[in-house]
Amino acid sequence: MVPVPQGPKDAYLRIVDALVTLVGHLAWPVTVLALVVVLRREIQEICKSLSRRIADPASSLIIGKGGLEIKGRVDAALGRIESLEIDQNQSKELIFGVLGKKELKAGTVPGRDETVAPELLKLADEYLKISASEWSERVRLKDECARRMSNLVLTRNVSKDLLAGQDHEGLLMALVTAIHAAPEQGDFDRISRIAQKVKRLHVKYRIAMALGRLFEQNLAGEADVARCKEILDDYNIGADPALRRRIIQTKAIINLAVGNRASSAVS
């Protein structure tokens, strides 16, 4: 077939059609560019806010391979799992401890012991002397001793305020382990009072755990958050990796507990 000659009018139409197509392709990028220019300040503020959230160790956002990921809830869950494991071991020993005390009859509660029992003080001294070449073994031995001290505190109904007034770190460990096992009103104030006395990382670790438990059990609230984070930030100085990780988990537990409480109040 012989091609039909095209005149100047056809060439003009082709040029117009090409221009329309080009404008169509450019319209979306130009629109986006215009929006970026107009909203540049707002976009900058959003980016800064997002950066602050991601940089916060207790934030629920991190940047991973899949983009933005939830982190705070994971940290909180890991912290709770460890607390539950300790509860399990504590419960077993506590049950045997109660059954082994002949003076505890069914349905009776012992009077509050306002003196530090000699066996509790002995365990507290032993706790401070625990030594092992392996870190994991050393922690295991300290955890075991702490459980035994806590059981004495709970089965003898030892005054928590009496323990809070001590400077002996072994007795302070007995207190915070008992608080974690059986939290009650006033425990946050007790921990706040002893927080600066503590030097050992293991005791600080268990204080961090106990603080998380108090917020979970609604025994500490929004008014206590600032003091709690002050304690945790102070403990973060000179912390080993285990304590640092626990501090992050406890902060995540606190943020989640306070956030859930605020959501419930609004709804």
Coordinates of C-alpha atoms in Angstrom, one line a residue:
M1 CA 0.0 0.0 0.0
V2 CA 1.3 3.4 -0.9
P3 CA 1.5 5.8 2.1
V4 CA -0.8 8.8 2.0
P5 CA 1.1 12.0 2.1
Q6 CA 0.6 14.1 5.2
G7 CA 0.3 17.8 5.2
P8 CA 1.4 20.5 7.6
K9 CA -1.9 20.2 9.5
D10 CA -1.3 16.5 10.4
A11 CA 2.3 17.3 11.6
Y12 CA 0.9 20.1 13.8
L13 CA -1.7 17.7 15.4
R14 CA 1.1 15.2 16.1
I15 CA 3.1 17.9 17.9
V16 CA 0.1 19.0 20.0
D17 CA -0.7 15.4 20.9
A18 CA 3.0 14.8 22.0
L19 CA 2.9 18.0 24.1
V20 CA -0.3 16.9 25.8
T21 CA 1.2 13.5 26.6
L22 CA 4.3 15.2 27.9
V23 CA 2.3 17.5 30.1
G24 CA 0.3 14.6 31.4
H25 CA 3.5 12.8 32.4
L26 CA 4.9 15.9 34.1
A27 CA 1.7 16.8 35.9
W28 CA 2.1 14.4 38.9
P29 CA 5.8 15.1 39.6
V30 CA 5.2 18.9 39.3
T31 CA 2.2 18.6 41.7
V32 CA 4.3 16.7 44.2
L33 CA 7.1 19.2 44.0
A34 CA 4.7 22.1 44.5
L35 CA 3.3 20.4 47.6
V36 CA 6.8 19.8 49.0
V37 CA 7.6 23.5 48.5
V38 CA 4.4 24.7 50.1
L39 CA 4.4 22.2 53.0
R40 CA 8.2 22.1 53.5
R41 CA 8.0 23.3 57.1
E42 CA 5.4 20.9 58.1
I43 CA 7.3 18.0 56.5
Q44 CA 10.5 19.0 58.3
E45 CA 8.6 19.0 61.6
I46 CA 7.2 15.6 60.9
C47 CA 10.7 14.2 60.0
K48 CA 12.2 15.7 63.2
S49 CA 9.4 14.3 65.4
L50 CA 9.8 10.8 63.7
S51 CA 13.6 11.0 64.3
R52 CA 13.1 11.8 68.0
R53 CA 10.7 8.9 68.4
I54 CA 13.1 6.5 66.7
A55 CA 16.1 7.7 68.7
D56 CA 14.2 7.2 72.0
P57 CA 15.2 3.8 73.5
A58 CA 11.7 3.4 74.9
S59 CA 10.0 4.4 71.6
S60 CA 7.6 2.0 69.9
L61 CA 9.3 2.7 66.5
I62 CA 12.5 1.5 64.9
I63 CA 13.7 1.3 61.3
G64 CA 14.3 -2.2 60.2
K65 CA 14.5 -4.2 57.0
G66 CA 10.7 -4.0 56.7
G67 CA 10.6 -0.3 57.3
L68 CA 9.0 1.1 60.5
E69 CA 8.5 -1.6 63.1
I70 CA 6.9 -1.8 66.5
K71 CA 9.6 -2.0 69.2
G72 CA 8.1 -0.8 72.5
R73 CA 5.5 -3.6 72.7
V74 CA 8.2 -6.2 72.0
D75 CA 10.4 -4.9 74.8
A76 CA 7.5 -4.8 77.2
A77 CA 6.5 -8.4 76.3
L78 CA 10.1 -9.6 76.9
G79 CA 10.2 -7.9 80.2
R80 CA 6.9 -9.5 81.3
I81 CA 8.1 -12.9 80.2
E82 CA 11.2 -12.7 82.5
S83 CA 9.0 -11.5 85.4
L84 CA 6.7 -14.4 84.9
E85 CA 9.6 -16.9 85.0
I86 CA 10.8 -15.4 88.2
D87 CA 7.2 -15.6 89.6
Q88 CA 7.1 -19.3 88.8
N89 CA 10.2 -20.1 90.6
Q90 CA 9.3 -17.9 93.5
S91 CA 5.8 -19.5 93.9
K92 CA 7.2 -23.0 94.1
E93 CA 9.7 -22.0 96.9
L94 CA 7.1 -19.9 98.7
I95 CA 4.6 -22.7 98.8
F96 CA 7.1 -25.1 100.3
G97 CA 8.2 -22.4 102.7
V98 CA 4.7 -21.9 104.0
L99 CA 4.0 -25.6 104.2
G100 CA 7.3 -26.0 106.1
K101 CA 6.3 -23.5 108.8
K102 CA 4.5 -25.4 111.5
E103 CA 3.4 -22.1 113.2
L104 CA 1.4 -21.1 110.1
K105 CA -2.0 -22.7 110.6
A106 CA -4.6 -22.7 107.8
G107 CA -6.4 -19.4 107.5
T108 CA -4.1 -17.5 109.9
V109 CA -1.8 -14.6 109.1
P110 CA 1.4 -14.2 111.2
G111 CA 1.9 -10.9 113.1
R112 CA 4.3 -8.4 111.5
D113 CA 7.9 -9.0 112.3
E114 CA 9.4 -5.7 113.2
T115 CA 13.0 -7.1 113.6
V116 CA 15.3 -8.5 111.1
A117 CA 15.4 -12.2 111.7
P118 CA 18.9 -13.7 112.2
E119 CA 18.4 -16.2 109.3
L120 CA 17.4 -13.3 107.0
L121 CA 20.5 -11.3 108.0
K122 CA 22.6 -14.4 107.5
L123 CA 21.2 -14.9 104.0
A124 CA 21.7 -11.2 103.2
D125 CA 25.4 -11.5 104.2
E126 CA 25.7 -14.6 102.1
Y127 CA 24.2 -12.8 99.1
L128 CA 26.9 -10.1 99.3
K129 CA 29.6 -12.8 99.4
I130 CA 28.4 -14.7 96.3
S131 CA 31.2 -15.1 93.8
A132 CA 31.6 -17.2 90.6
S133 CA 33.9 -17.0 87.6
E134 CA 31.0 -17.3 85.2
W135 CA 28.6 -14.4 85.0
S136 CA 25.6 -16.6 84.4
E137 CA 26.4 -18.9 87.3
R138 CA 26.9 -15.8 89.6
V139 CA 23.5 -14.4 88.6
R140 CA 21.9 -17.8 89.1
L141 CA 23.3 -18.1 92.7
K142 CA 22.2 -14.5 93.5
D143 CA 18.7 -15.1 92.1
E144 CA 18.4 -18.2 94.2
C145 CA 19.6 -16.4 97.4
A146 CA 17.2 -13.5 96.6
R147 CA 14.2 -15.9 96.3
R148 CA 15.1 -17.5 99.7
M149 CA 15.3 -14.0 101.4
S150 CA 12.0 -12.9 99.8
N151 CA 10.3 -16.1 101.0
L152 CA 11.4 -15.3 104.6
V153 CA 10.2 -11.7 104.3
L154 CA 6.8 -12.9 103.0
T155 CA 6.3 -16.0 105.3
R156 CA 7.5 -14.1 108.4
N157 CA 5.5 -11.0 107.4
V158 CA 8.6 -8.9 107.8
S159 CA 7.9 -5.1 107.8
K160 CA 8.9 -3.7 104.4
D161 CA 9.4 -0.3 106.0
L162 CA 11.9 -1.9 108.4
L163 CA 13.8 -3.2 105.4
A164 CA 13.6 0.1 103.5
G165 CA 15.3 1.7 106.4
Q166 CA 18.4 -0.5 106.1
D167 CA 21.6 0.2 104.3
H168 CA 22.6 -3.5 103.9
E169 CA 22.3 -4.2 100.2
G170 CA 21.5 -7.8 100.9
L171 CA 18.4 -6.7 102.9
L172 CA 17.5 -4.2 100.2
M173 CA 17.6 -7.1 97.7
A174 CA 15.3 -9.1 100.0
L175 CA 12.9 -6.1 100.0
V176 CA 12.7 -5.5 96.2
T177 CA 12.4 -9.2 95.5
A178 CA 9.5 -9.4 98.0
I179 CA 7.9 -6.3 96.3
H180 CA 8.2 -8.0 92.9
A181 CA 6.6 -11.2 94.3
A182 CA 3.8 -9.5 96.3
P183 CA 3.4 -5.8 95.4
E184 CA 1.2 -3.6 97.5
Q185 CA 0.4 0.1 98.1
G186 CA 3.3 2.1 99.3
D187 CA 5.9 -0.1 97.5
F188 CA 6.8 2.6 95.0
D189 CA 7.6 5.1 97.8
R190 CA 9.8 2.4 99.4
I191 CA 11.8 1.8 96.2
S192 CA 12.1 5.5 95.7
R193 CA 13.6 5.8 99.2
I194 CA 16.2 3.0 98.7
A195 CA 17.1 3.7 95.0
Q196 CA 20.1 5.8 95.7
K197 CA 21.5 3.5 98.4
V198 CA 22.0 0.7 95.8
K199 CA 25.4 0.2 94.1
R200 CA 25.3 -3.4 92.9
L201 CA 24.1 -4.0 89.3
H202 CA 22.1 -7.1 90.2
V203 CA 20.1 -5.2 92.9
K204 CA 19.5 -2.3 90.4
Y205 CA 18.3 -4.9 87.9
R206 CA 15.8 -6.3 90.3
I207 CA 14.6 -2.8 91.3
A208 CA 14.0 -2.1 87.6
M209 CA 11.9 -5.3 87.4
A210 CA 9.9 -4.4 90.5
L211 CA 9.2 -0.9 89.1
G212 CA 7.7 -2.4 86.0
R213 CA 5.6 -4.8 88.1
L214 CA 4.2 -1.8 90.1
F215 CA 3.0 0.0 87.0
E216 CA 1.5 -3.2 85.6
Q217 CA -0.4 -3.7 88.8
N218 CA -1.7 -0.1 88.9
L219 CA 0.3 0.5 92.1
A220 CA 2.2 3.3 90.4
G221 CA 0.7 5.9 88.1
E222 CA 1.4 8.8 85.8
A223 CA 2.5 11.0 88.8
D224 CA 5.3 8.5 89.5
V225 CA 6.6 8.3 85.9
A226 CA 9.1 11.1 86.2
R227 CA 10.6 9.8 89.5
C228 CA 10.7 6.3 88.0
K229 CA 12.5 7.3 84.9
E230 CA 14.9 9.4 87.0
I231 CA 15.9 6.3 88.8
L232 CA 16.2 4.2 85.6
D233 CA 18.3 6.9 83.9
D234 CA 20.6 7.1 86.9
Y235 CA 21.0 3.3 86.8
N236 CA 21.8 3.4 83.1
I237 CA 25.0 5.2 83.9
G238 CA 27.7 2.5 84.2
A239 CA 25.1 -0.3 83.5
D240 CA 26.2 -3.5 81.9
P241 CA 24.3 -4.8 78.8
A242 CA 21.9 -6.9 80.8
L243 CA 20.8 -4.0 83.1
R244 CA 20.7 -1.6 80.1
R245 CA 18.4 -4.0 78.3
R246 CA 16.2 -4.4 81.4
I247 CA 15.9 -0.6 81.8
I248 CA 14.7 -0.4 78.2
Q249 CA 12.1 -3.1 78.8
T250 CA 10.9 -1.5 82.0
K251 CA 10.5 1.9 80.3
A252 CA 8.5 0.1 77.6
I253 CA 6.2 -1.5 80.2
I254 CA 5.7 1.8 81.9
N255 CA 4.9 3.6 78.7
L256 CA 2.4 0.9 77.7
A257 CA 0.7 0.8 81.1
V258 CA 0.3 4.6 81.3
G259 CA -0.9 4.7 77.7
N260 CA -3.4 2.0 78.2
R261 CA -4.7 3.8 81.3
A262 CA -5.0 7.1 79.5
S263 CA -6.9 5.3 76.6
S264 CA -9.3 3.7 79.1
A265 CA -10.0 7.0 80.8
V266 CA -10.8 8.7 77.5
S267 CA -13.1 5.9 76.3

